[in-house]
mmCIF file of C-alpha atoms and ligand atoms in Angstrom:
data_model
loop_
_atom_site.group_PDB
_atom_site.id
_atom_site.type_symbol
_atom_site.label_atom_id
_atom_site.label_comp_id
_atom_site.label_asym_id
_atom_site.label_seq_id
_atom_site.Cartn_x
_atom_site.Cartn_y
_atom_site.Cartn_z
ATOM 1 C CA MET A 1379 16.056 21.131 3.202
ATOM 2 C CA LYS A 1380 15.758 17.394 2.519
ATOM 3 C CA THR A 1381 13.860 16.181 -0.536
ATOM 4 C CA ALA A 1382 11.868 13.015 -1.191
ATOM 5 C CA LEU A 1383 10.442 11.693 -4.431
ATOM 6 C CA VAL A 1384 7.219 9.702 -4.055
ATOM 7 C CA THR A 1385 5.803 7.703 -6.949
ATOM 8 C CA GLY A 1386 2.068 7.099 -6.556
ATOM 9 C CA GLY A 1387 1.845 10.050 -4.144
ATOM 10 C CA ALA A 1388 -1.637 11.018 -5.342
ATOM 11 C CA GLY A 1389 -3.035 7.678 -4.150
ATOM 12 C CA PHE A 1390 -4.406 6.527 -0.826
ATOM 13 C CA ILE A 1391 -1.255 5.559 1.130
ATOM 14 C CA GLY A 1392 1.025 7.790 -0.958
ATOM 15 C CA SER A 1393 -0.891 10.977 -0.104
ATOM 16 C CA HIS A 1394 -0.793 10.186 3.615
ATOM 17 C CA LEU A 1395 2.935 9.548 3.271
ATOM 18 C CA VAL A 1396 3.320 12.953 1.587
ATOM 19 C CA ASP A 1397 1.471 14.542 4.553
ATOM 20 C CA ARG A 1398 3.898 12.898 6.948
ATOM 21 C CA LEU A 1399 6.981 13.916 4.935
ATOM 22 C CA VAL A 1400 5.827 17.537 4.748
ATOM 23 C CA SER A 1401 5.203 17.521 8.505
ATOM 24 C CA GLU A 1402 8.808 16.318 8.929
ATOM 25 C CA GLY A 1403 9.979 19.431 7.022
ATOM 26 C CA ILE A 1404 10.776 17.556 3.800
ATOM 27 C CA ARG A 1405 10.174 18.896 0.303
ATOM 28 C CA VAL A 1406 8.309 16.352 -1.814
ATOM 29 C CA VAL A 1407 8.150 15.658 -5.534
ATOM 30 C CA VAL A 1408 5.273 13.401 -6.572
ATOM 31 C CA LEU A 1409 5.245 11.423 -9.824
ATOM 32 C CA ASP A 1410 1.801 10.054 -10.601
ATOM 33 C CA ASN A 1411 -0.177 9.311 -13.752
ATOM 34 C CA LEU A 1412 -3.524 9.373 -11.851
ATOM 35 C CA ALA A 1413 -4.374 5.842 -13.045
ATOM 36 C CA THR A 1414 -6.027 5.204 -9.674
ATOM 37 C CA GLY A 1415 -5.080 8.351 -7.733
ATOM 38 C CA ASN A 1416 -6.300 11.916 -7.603
ATOM 39 C CA TRP A 1417 -4.556 15.265 -7.105
ATOM 40 C CA ASP A 1418 -7.435 16.198 -4.754
ATOM 41 C CA ASN A 1419 -5.706 13.995 -2.165
ATOM 42 C CA LEU A 1420 -2.869 16.560 -2.154
ATOM 43 C CA ALA A 1421 -5.006 19.701 -2.557
ATOM 44 C CA HIS A 1422 -4.122 20.927 0.943
ATOM 45 C CA HIS A 1423 -0.407 21.274 0.000
ATOM 46 C CA ASP A 1424 1.072 24.235 -1.893
ATOM 47 C CA GLU A 1425 3.567 23.927 -4.768
ATOM 48 C CA GLN A 1426 6.401 25.168 -2.565
ATOM 49 C CA HIS A 1427 6.203 22.017 -0.434
ATOM 50 C CA VAL A 1428 4.814 19.470 -2.884
ATOM 51 C CA THR A 1429 5.628 19.447 -6.602
ATOM 52 C CA ARG A 1430 3.197 17.421 -8.687
ATOM 53 C CA VAL A 1431 4.448 15.798 -11.888
ATOM 54 C CA LEU A 1432 1.891 14.019 -14.066
ATOM 55 C CA TRP A 1433 3.951 11.060 -15.325
ATOM 56 C CA ASP A 1434 3.682 7.359 -16.057
ATOM 57 C CA VAL A 1435 6.703 5.972 -14.178
ATOM 58 C CA SER A 1436 6.879 3.008 -16.573
ATOM 59 C CA GLU A 1437 8.031 5.517 -19.239
ATOM 60 C CA PRO A 1438 11.592 6.925 -19.177
ATOM 61 C CA TRP A 1439 11.741 9.545 -16.416
ATOM 62 C CA PRO A 1440 11.787 13.320 -17.192
ATOM 63 C CA ASP A 1441 15.192 14.072 -15.653
ATOM 64 C CA ASP A 1442 15.090 17.652 -16.969
ATOM 65 C CA ILE A 1443 12.236 18.539 -14.598
ATOM 66 C CA LEU A 1444 13.251 16.383 -11.613
ATOM 67 C CA PRO A 1445 15.717 17.422 -8.898
ATOM 68 C CA ARG A 1446 19.232 16.101 -9.525
ATOM 69 C CA ALA A 1447 19.668 14.903 -5.935
ATOM 70 C CA VAL A 1448 17.017 13.634 -3.548
ATOM 71 C CA ASP A 1449 17.374 11.970 -0.161
ATOM 72 C CA TRP A 1450 14.692 9.287 -0.557
ATOM 73 C CA VAL A 1451 12.788 7.607 -3.349
ATOM 74 C CA PHE A 1452 9.538 6.012 -2.152
ATOM 75 C CA HIS A 1453 8.141 3.780 -4.895
ATOM 76 C CA LEU A 1454 4.421 3.298 -4.294
ATOM 77 C CA ALA A 1455 3.026 3.658 -7.822
ATOM 78 C CA SER A 1456 0.887 0.649 -8.705
ATOM 79 C CA PRO A 1457 -2.791 -0.182 -8.865
ATOM 80 C CA ALA A 1458 -3.464 -1.924 -5.551
ATOM 81 C CA SER A 1459 -7.001 -3.276 -5.504
ATOM 82 C CA PRO A 1460 -8.051 -6.371 -7.487
ATOM 83 C CA VAL A 1461 -10.684 -4.317 -9.340
ATOM 84 C CA HIS A 1462 -8.028 -1.866 -10.562
ATOM 85 C CA TYR A 1463 -5.229 -4.312 -11.311
ATOM 86 C CA ARG A 1464 -7.532 -6.562 -13.300
ATOM 87 C CA ARG A 1465 -8.680 -3.523 -15.334
ATOM 88 C CA LEU A 1466 -5.047 -2.346 -15.693
ATOM 89 C CA ALA A 1467 -3.362 -5.764 -15.778
ATOM 90 C CA VAL A 1468 -0.579 -5.040 -18.290
ATOM 91 C CA GLN A 1469 0.052 -1.563 -16.819
ATOM 92 C CA THR A 1470 0.350 -3.210 -13.380
ATOM 93 C CA LEU A 1471 2.966 -5.649 -14.679
ATOM 94 C CA MET A 1472 4.836 -2.741 -16.283
ATOM 95 C CA VAL A 1473 4.796 -0.337 -13.321
ATOM 96 C CA ASN A 1474 6.053 -2.983 -10.914
ATOM 97 C CA SER A 1475 8.825 -4.125 -13.267
ATOM 98 C CA VAL A 1476 9.898 -1.406 -15.733
ATOM 99 C CA GLY A 1477 8.594 1.354 -13.420
ATOM 100 C CA THR A 1478 10.537 -0.122 -10.510
ATOM 101 C CA LYS A 1479 13.698 -0.222 -12.642
ATOM 102 C CA HIS A 1480 13.292 3.475 -13.506
ATOM 103 C CA ALA A 1481 12.752 4.296 -9.821
ATOM 104 C CA LEU A 1482 15.812 2.255 -8.775
ATOM 105 C CA ASP A 1483 17.998 3.877 -11.462
ATOM 106 C CA PHE A 1484 16.842 7.325 -10.366
ATOM 107 C CA ALA A 1485 17.692 6.475 -6.732
ATOM 108 C CA LEU A 1486 21.178 5.329 -7.814
ATOM 109 C CA ARG A 1487 21.775 8.470 -9.919
ATOM 110 C CA SER A 1488 20.642 10.763 -7.138
ATOM 111 C CA HIS A 1489 22.377 8.858 -4.297
ATOM 112 C CA ALA A 1490 19.032 8.365 -2.564
ATOM 113 C CA ARG A 1491 17.747 5.763 -0.181
ATOM 114 C CA PHE A 1492 15.096 3.576 -1.844
ATOM 115 C CA ILE A 1493 11.901 2.274 -0.261
ATOM 116 C CA LEU A 1494 9.854 -0.276 -2.205
ATOM 117 C CA ALA A 1495 6.145 -0.646 -1.411
ATOM 118 C CA SER A 1496 5.656 -4.384 -1.798
ATOM 119 C CA THR A 1497 2.771 -6.443 -0.548
ATOM 120 C CA SER A 1498 1.609 -9.392 1.502
ATOM 121 C CA GLU A 1499 0.439 -10.746 -1.883
ATOM 122 C CA SER A 1500 4.084 -11.819 -2.315
ATOM 123 C CA TYR A 1501 3.068 -14.673 0.026
ATOM 124 C CA GLY A 1502 0.119 -15.634 -2.232
ATOM 125 C CA ASP A 1503 -2.289 -18.041 -0.532
ATOM 126 C CA PRO A 1504 0.026 -18.944 2.371
ATOM 127 C CA GLU A 1505 0.457 -22.314 4.085
ATOM 128 C CA VAL A 1506 1.834 -20.676 7.233
ATOM 129 C CA SER A 1507 0.205 -18.166 9.515
ATOM 130 C CA PRO A 1508 1.240 -15.621 10.605
ATOM 131 C CA GLN A 1509 3.569 -14.977 7.659
ATOM 132 C CA PRO A 1510 7.194 -14.141 8.524
ATOM 133 C CA GLU A 1511 9.445 -12.407 5.965
ATOM 134 C CA THR A 1512 11.402 -15.670 5.567
ATOM 135 C CA TYR A 1513 8.358 -17.455 4.073
ATOM 136 C CA TRP A 1514 8.736 -17.763 0.278
ATOM 137 C CA GLY A 1515 5.029 -17.804 -0.502
ATOM 138 C CA ARG A 1516 2.595 -19.813 -2.608
ATOM 139 C CA VAL A 1517 1.684 -17.825 -5.684
ATOM 140 C CA ASN A 1518 -0.068 -18.885 -8.877
ATOM 141 C CA PRO A 1519 2.257 -17.451 -11.552
ATOM 142 C CA VAL A 1520 -0.413 -17.270 -14.278
ATOM 143 C CA GLY A 1521 -3.730 -16.717 -12.458
ATOM 144 C CA PRO A 1522 -5.907 -13.594 -12.507
ATOM 145 C CA ARG A 1523 -3.995 -12.090 -9.557
ATOM 146 C CA SER A 1524 -0.544 -12.830 -10.936
ATOM 147 C CA CYS A 1525 -0.222 -9.495 -12.779
ATOM 148 C CA TYR A 1526 0.004 -7.962 -9.314
ATOM 149 C CA ASP A 1527 1.558 -10.705 -7.173
ATOM 150 C CA GLU A 1528 4.291 -11.773 -9.584
ATOM 151 C CA SER A 1529 5.232 -8.245 -10.677
ATOM 152 C CA LYS A 1530 5.597 -7.224 -7.022
ATOM 153 C CA ARG A 1531 7.800 -10.292 -6.482
ATOM 154 C CA PHE A 1532 9.871 -9.289 -9.524
ATOM 155 C CA GLY A 1533 10.180 -5.771 -8.044
ATOM 156 C CA GLU A 1534 11.485 -7.312 -4.828
ATOM 157 C CA ALA A 1535 14.024 -9.420 -6.753
ATOM 158 C CA LEU A 1536 15.194 -6.394 -8.769
ATOM 159 C CA THR A 1537 15.508 -4.230 -5.660
ATOM 160 C CA SER A 1538 17.477 -6.959 -3.853
ATOM 161 C CA GLU A 1539 19.810 -7.194 -6.844
ATOM 162 C CA TYR A 1540 20.405 -3.406 -6.874
ATOM 163 C CA VAL A 1541 21.458 -3.745 -3.219
ATOM 164 C CA ARG A 1542 23.845 -6.642 -3.988
ATOM 165 C CA THR A 1543 25.165 -5.434 -7.354
ATOM 166 C CA TYR A 1544 25.229 -1.633 -6.958
ATOM 167 C CA ASP A 1545 25.261 -1.261 -3.171
ATOM 168 C CA LEU A 1546 22.011 0.740 -3.243
ATOM 169 C CA ASP A 1547 20.663 1.562 0.215
ATOM 170 C CA ALA A 1548 17.209 0.045 -0.345
ATOM 171 C CA ARG A 1549 14.597 -1.603 1.837
ATOM 172 C CA ILE A 1550 11.514 -3.613 0.889
ATOM 173 C CA LEU A 1551 8.304 -3.178 2.859
ATOM 174 C CA ARG A 1552 5.523 -5.737 2.540
ATOM 175 C CA PHE A 1553 2.287 -3.925 3.322
ATOM 176 C CA PHE A 1554 -0.683 -5.958 4.532
ATOM 177 C CA ASN A 1555 -4.276 -4.653 4.240
ATOM 178 C CA CYS A 1556 -4.267 -0.963 5.034
ATOM 179 C CA TYR A 1557 -7.383 1.183 5.402
ATOM 180 C CA GLY A 1558 -8.503 4.704 6.236
ATOM 181 C CA PRO A 1559 -9.651 8.007 4.750
ATOM 182 C CA ARG A 1560 -9.010 8.596 0.996
ATOM 183 C CA MET A 1561 -9.700 4.997 0.012
ATOM 184 C CA GLN A 1562 -11.910 5.007 -3.054
ATOM 185 C CA ALA A 1563 -15.517 3.986 -2.407
ATOM 186 C CA GLU A 1564 -15.632 1.842 -5.551
ATOM 187 C CA ASP A 1565 -12.232 0.155 -5.516
ATOM 188 C CA GLY A 1566 -13.674 -3.195 -4.454
ATOM 189 C CA ARG A 1567 -11.592 -3.702 -1.317
ATOM 190 C CA VAL A 1568 -13.433 -5.022 1.702
ATOM 191 C CA VAL A 1569 -13.190 -1.903 3.896
ATOM 192 C CA PRO A 1570 -14.645 0.646 1.417
ATOM 193 C CA ASN A 1571 -17.136 -1.987 0.198
ATOM 194 C CA PHE A 1572 -18.536 -2.636 3.661
ATOM 195 C CA VAL A 1573 -18.480 1.013 4.801
ATOM 196 C CA ARG A 1574 -20.224 2.214 1.626
ATOM 197 C CA GLN A 1575 -22.802 -0.579 1.750
ATOM 198 C CA ALA A 1576 -23.463 0.010 5.472
ATOM 199 C CA LEU A 1577 -23.946 3.749 4.905
ATOM 200 C CA GLN A 1578 -26.400 3.035 2.109
ATOM 201 C CA GLY A 1579 -28.278 0.497 4.252
ATOM 202 C CA GLU A 1580 -27.419 -2.329 1.830
ATOM 203 C CA ALA A 1581 -26.505 -5.938 2.615
ATOM 204 C CA LEU A 1582 -22.729 -6.455 2.978
ATOM 205 C CA THR A 1583 -21.265 -8.605 0.201
ATOM 206 C CA VAL A 1584 -19.290 -11.500 1.651
ATOM 207 C CA TYR A 1585 -17.230 -13.724 -0.634
ATOM 208 C CA GLY A 1586 -17.183 -17.447 0.150
ATOM 209 C CA THR A 1587 -17.993 -18.518 3.714
ATOM 210 C CA GLY A 1588 -16.627 -15.341 5.291
ATOM 211 C CA GLN A 1589 -14.302 -17.501 7.398
ATOM 212 C CA GLN A 1590 -11.236 -16.232 5.481
ATOM 213 C CA THR A 1591 -9.175 -13.902 7.647
ATOM 214 C CA ARG A 1592 -7.654 -10.466 7.111
ATOM 215 C CA SER A 1593 -5.799 -8.028 9.346
ATOM 216 C CA PHE A 1594 -6.308 -4.291 8.956
ATOM 217 C CA CYS A 1595 -3.716 -1.592 9.595
ATOM 218 C CA TYR A 1596 -4.830 2.017 9.944
ATOM 219 C CA VAL A 1597 -3.106 4.309 7.471
ATOM 220 C CA SER A 1598 -1.382 6.598 10.011
ATOM 221 C CA ASP A 1599 0.218 3.516 11.607
ATOM 222 C CA GLU A 1600 1.241 2.267 8.173
ATOM 223 C CA VAL A 1601 2.867 5.588 7.311
ATOM 224 C CA ASP A 1602 4.676 5.637 10.639
ATOM 225 C CA GLY A 1603 6.179 2.238 9.772
ATOM 226 C CA ILE A 1604 7.245 3.504 6.337
ATOM 227 C CA TRP A 1605 8.853 6.588 7.845
ATOM 228 C CA ARG A 1606 10.738 4.587 10.486
ATOM 229 C CA ALA A 1607 12.062 2.280 7.770
ATOM 230 C CA ALA A 1608 13.135 5.317 5.732
ATOM 231 C CA VAL A 1609 15.204 6.847 8.521
ATOM 232 C CA ALA A 1610 16.636 3.627 9.991
ATOM 233 C CA ASP A 1611 20.345 3.151 9.295
ATOM 234 C CA GLY A 1612 22.087 -0.107 8.441
ATOM 235 C CA ILE A 1613 19.087 -1.991 7.033
ATOM 236 C CA ALA A 1614 19.950 -2.087 3.308
ATOM 237 C CA GLY A 1615 18.368 -5.148 1.682
ATOM 238 C CA GLU A 1616 16.039 -5.860 4.589
ATOM 239 C CA ILE A 1617 12.476 -7.003 3.920
ATOM 240 C CA ILE A 1618 9.998 -5.948 6.577
ATOM 241 C CA ASN A 1619 6.293 -6.725 7.050
ATOM 242 C CA ILE A 1620 4.194 -3.655 7.855
ATOM 243 C CA GLY A 1621 0.717 -4.600 8.988
ATOM 244 C CA ASN A 1622 -1.516 -5.263 11.919
ATOM 245 C CA PRO A 1623 -1.203 -8.760 13.458
ATOM 246 C CA GLU A 1624 -4.746 -8.634 14.869
ATOM 247 C CA GLU A 1625 -6.419 -11.186 12.594
ATOM 248 C CA ARG A 1626 -10.180 -11.534 12.218
ATOM 249 C CA THR A 1627 -12.602 -13.317 9.941
ATOM 250 C CA ILE A 1628 -14.460 -11.312 7.306
ATOM 251 C CA LEU A 1629 -17.752 -12.232 9.013
ATOM 252 C CA ASN A 1630 -16.509 -10.895 12.318
ATOM 253 C CA PHE A 1631 -15.350 -7.718 10.555
ATOM 254 C CA ALA A 1632 -18.784 -7.345 8.908
ATOM 255 C CA GLU A 1633 -20.400 -7.525 12.373
ATOM 256 C CA MET A 1634 -18.177 -4.692 13.612
ATOM 257 C CA VAL A 1635 -18.961 -2.501 10.583
ATOM 258 C CA ALA A 1636 -22.706 -3.046 11.021
ATOM 259 C CA ASP A 1637 -22.422 -2.237 14.718
ATOM 260 C CA ILE A 1638 -20.596 1.062 14.061
ATOM 261 C CA ALA A 1639 -23.136 1.993 11.369
ATOM 262 C CA GLY A 1640 -25.992 1.123 13.753
ATOM 263 C CA ILE A 1641 -27.643 -1.267 11.292
ATOM 264 C CA THR A 1642 -28.767 -4.892 11.518
ATOM 265 C CA LEU A 1643 -26.227 -7.038 9.707
ATOM 266 C CA GLN A 1644 -27.489 -8.475 6.426
ATOM 267 C CA ILE A 1645 -25.165 -10.576 4.268
ATOM 268 C CA GLU A 1646 -25.239 -11.012 0.494
ATOM 269 C CA PRO A 1647 -23.138 -14.126 -0.235
ATOM 270 C CA ARG A 1648 -20.938 -14.133 -3.357
ATOM 271 C CA PRO A 1649 -18.657 -16.865 -4.793
ATOM 272 C CA LEU A 1650 -15.033 -16.725 -3.667
ATOM 273 C CA PRO A 1651 -12.807 -15.320 -6.471
ATOM 274 C CA PRO A 1652 -10.047 -17.651 -7.751
ATOM 275 C CA ASP A 1653 -6.765 -17.642 -5.774
ATOM 276 C CA ASP A 1654 -8.284 -15.524 -2.983
ATOM 277 C CA PRO A 1655 -6.017 -16.025 0.058
ATOM 278 C CA THR A 1656 -7.670 -17.898 2.945
ATOM 279 C CA ASN A 1657 -5.642 -16.129 5.584
ATOM 280 C CA ARG A 1658 -3.595 -12.969 5.943
ATOM 281 C CA CYS A 1659 -1.727 -12.143 9.106
ATOM 282 C CA PRO A 1660 1.688 -10.533 9.375
ATOM 283 C CA ASP A 1661 4.399 -11.653 11.731
ATOM 284 C CA ILE A 1662 5.712 -8.216 12.724
ATOM 285 C CA SER A 1663 8.432 -9.293 15.157
ATOM 286 C CA LYS A 1664 11.082 -7.983 12.737
ATOM 287 C CA ALA A 1665 9.419 -4.536 12.480
ATOM 288 C CA ARG A 1666 9.187 -4.435 16.273
ATOM 289 C CA ARG A 1667 12.848 -5.422 16.639
ATOM 290 C CA ILE A 1668 14.548 -3.257 14.025
ATOM 291 C CA LEU A 1669 12.135 -0.319 13.693
ATOM 292 C CA GLY A 1670 10.586 -0.280 17.170
ATOM 293 C CA TRP A 1671 7.269 -0.168 15.283
ATOM 294 C CA GLU A 1672 3.875 -1.682 15.848
ATOM 295 C CA PRO A 1673 0.369 -0.457 14.996
ATOM 296 C CA ARG A 1674 -1.374 1.520 17.724
ATOM 297 C CA THR A 1675 -4.801 2.425 16.326
ATOM 298 C CA ASP A 1676 -7.700 0.365 17.562
ATOM 299 C CA LEU A 1677 -9.721 -1.066 14.643
ATOM 300 C CA ARG A 1678 -12.965 0.461 15.886
ATOM 301 C CA VAL A 1679 -11.374 3.931 16.176
ATOM 302 C CA GLY A 1680 -9.848 3.688 12.696
ATOM 303 C CA LEU A 1681 -13.129 2.498 11.225
ATOM 304 C CA GLU A 1682 -15.012 5.395 12.789
ATOM 305 C CA GLU A 1683 -12.532 7.794 11.115
ATOM 306 C CA THR A 1684 -13.106 5.971 7.825
ATOM 307 C CA PHE A 1685 -16.883 6.293 8.227
ATOM 308 C CA ARG A 1686 -16.440 10.046 8.859
ATOM 309 C CA PHE A 1687 -14.421 10.375 5.651
ATOM 310 C CA PHE A 1688 -16.983 8.523 3.532
ATOM 311 C CA ARG A 1689 -19.777 10.642 5.000
ATOM 312 C CA SER A 1690 -17.794 13.816 4.174
ATOM 313 C CA GLN A 1691 -17.578 12.575 0.568
ATOM 314 C CA GLY A 1692 -21.334 12.543 0.277
ATOM 315 C CA SER A 1693 -22.159 8.960 1.222
ATOM 316 C CA PRO A 1694 -25.398 9.057 3.293
HETATM 317 N N1 NAD B 2137 -3.606 -0.311 0.409
HETATM 318 C C1 NAD B 2137 -3.173 -1.502 0.763
HETATM 319 O O1 NAD B 2137 -3.805 -2.172 1.592
HETATM 320 C C2 NAD B 2137 -1.888 -2.057 0.186
HETATM 321 C C3 NAD B 2137 -1.492 -3.348 0.582
HETATM 322 C C4 NAD B 2137 -0.312 -3.860 0.052
HETATM 323 C C5 NAD B 2137 0.470 -3.101 -0.801
HETATM 324 N N2 NAD B 2137 0.068 -1.852 -1.169
HETATM 325 C C6 NAD B 2137 0.929 -1.095 -2.095
HETATM 326 O O2 NAD B 2137 1.018 0.250 -1.666
HETATM 327 C C7 NAD B 2137 1.077 1.119 -2.803
HETATM 328 C C8 NAD B 2137 -0.006 2.175 -2.704
HETATM 329 O O3 NAD B 2137 -1.282 1.534 -2.639
HETATM 330 P P1 NAD B 2137 -2.625 2.366 -2.448
HETATM 331 O O4 NAD B 2137 -3.572 1.520 -1.689
HETATM 332 O O5 NAD B 2137 -2.299 3.719 -1.975
HETATM 333 O O6 NAD B 2137 -3.151 2.394 -3.956
HETATM 334 P P2 NAD B 2137 -3.713 3.614 -4.833
HETATM 335 O O7 NAD B 2137 -4.288 3.006 -6.058
HETATM 336 O O8 NAD B 2137 -4.589 4.501 -4.008
HETATM 337 O O9 NAD B 2137 -2.401 4.434 -5.168
HETATM 338 C C9 NAD B 2137 -1.508 4.058 -6.205
HETATM 339 C C10 NAD B 2137 -1.045 5.328 -6.905
HETATM 340 O O10 NAD B 2137 -0.127 4.943 -7.934
HETATM 341 C C11 NAD B 2137 -0.457 5.681 -9.109
HETATM 342 N N3 NAD B 2137 0.020 4.940 -10.279
HETATM 343 C C12 NAD B 2137 -0.392 3.719 -10.717
HETATM 344 N N4 NAD B 2137 0.277 3.372 -11.822
HETATM 345 C C13 NAD B 2137 1.134 4.394 -12.099
HETATM 346 C C14 NAD B 2137 2.111 4.636 -13.109
HETATM 347 N N5 NAD B 2137 2.342 3.744 -14.094
HETATM 348 N N6 NAD B 2137 2.806 5.801 -13.079
HETATM 349 C C15 NAD B 2137 2.586 6.705 -12.092
HETATM 350 N N7 NAD B 2137 1.696 6.532 -11.111
HETATM 351 C C16 NAD B 2137 0.980 5.385 -11.114
HETATM 352 C C17 NAD B 2137 -1.970 5.828 -9.064
HETATM 353 O O11 NAD B 2137 -2.479 6.857 -9.891
HETATM 354 C C18 NAD B 2137 -2.191 6.084 -7.572
HETATM 355 O O12 NAD B 2137 -2.108 7.462 -7.273
HETATM 356 C C19 NAD B 2137 0.962 0.223 -4.041
HETATM 357 O O13 NAD B 2137 2.241 -0.038 -4.546
HETATM 358 C C20 NAD B 2137 0.339 -1.052 -3.487
HETATM 359 O O14 NAD B 2137 0.701 -2.162 -4.252
HETATM 360 C C21 NAD B 2137 -1.095 -1.319 -0.697
#
């Protein structure tokens, strides 16, 4: 039986990845310190298929309780929403630097393939749209978002160096905005914000003019991209965007949310946070070419699933 180690597996994307791995017949070990995740996301798995280890991956790893050999290391541990990474700024810098080094060393020791969850934030506030993997980005190195953006960029540099220096079979995936069930209602990202506010009949909070764009990838599509990258041969060192290229303005997105909720759209304007990117749209031609991957879930369908999840959690 093949084995995968997933850091951050109790979180939103990580828990969906664990579901997919288990459905592929893989045994999974999850390392998570529950900084922003929850074991409830894995409650439907038994210990035989999914081993849960409560651990801060920025600390030296507990080799005595981990398997000696695994087939894949998926490194997803990191706060991901601005609300969480501002609250956990130093921890975010640590998990994406020191934590990434521990994960890379473990992958080397156990002869595993390594998959780094990086981010479109590596591009910062971009001057080109859509963003191809070859674009170097425009990132403020010392701003309020830099604990996340720059530590992810460091993680990419470290991973690339483990490929060049130690011949590690690693790939770097830059995730763009992903959404779906198991997002936290209060994590401040636009999808849970709008869905929660719509369900409670509140005005939707829009930052700035609402003309900034985002593109939203449903979580099952995201996980399919991760899995394809994990099983693809001959792509060591490759960096691949995983996201949905269908770009829309935040205002347009707010209209769709209100329509699904069956409410009249009301907007509560808020000032734009510093360094907020004005556009976000992945160029996914590389993912299409080398993984045969592209997102398939219609935004409306994915949003309806997300609404169902929030309702099941007790939102009105
Ligand atoms: N969701 C998105 O739209 C998105 C976009 C780009 C990149 N990403 C990346 O994908 C990954 C997963 O994001 P998510 O949205 O599922 O976030 P999440 O907050 O739901 O999950 C992150 C998980 O990592 C765990 N974690 C954090 N610090 C840890 C540490 N020091 N040790 C062990 N575990 C730790 C948390 O407890 C949580 O379970 C992150 O690396 C994030 O940067 C996500």
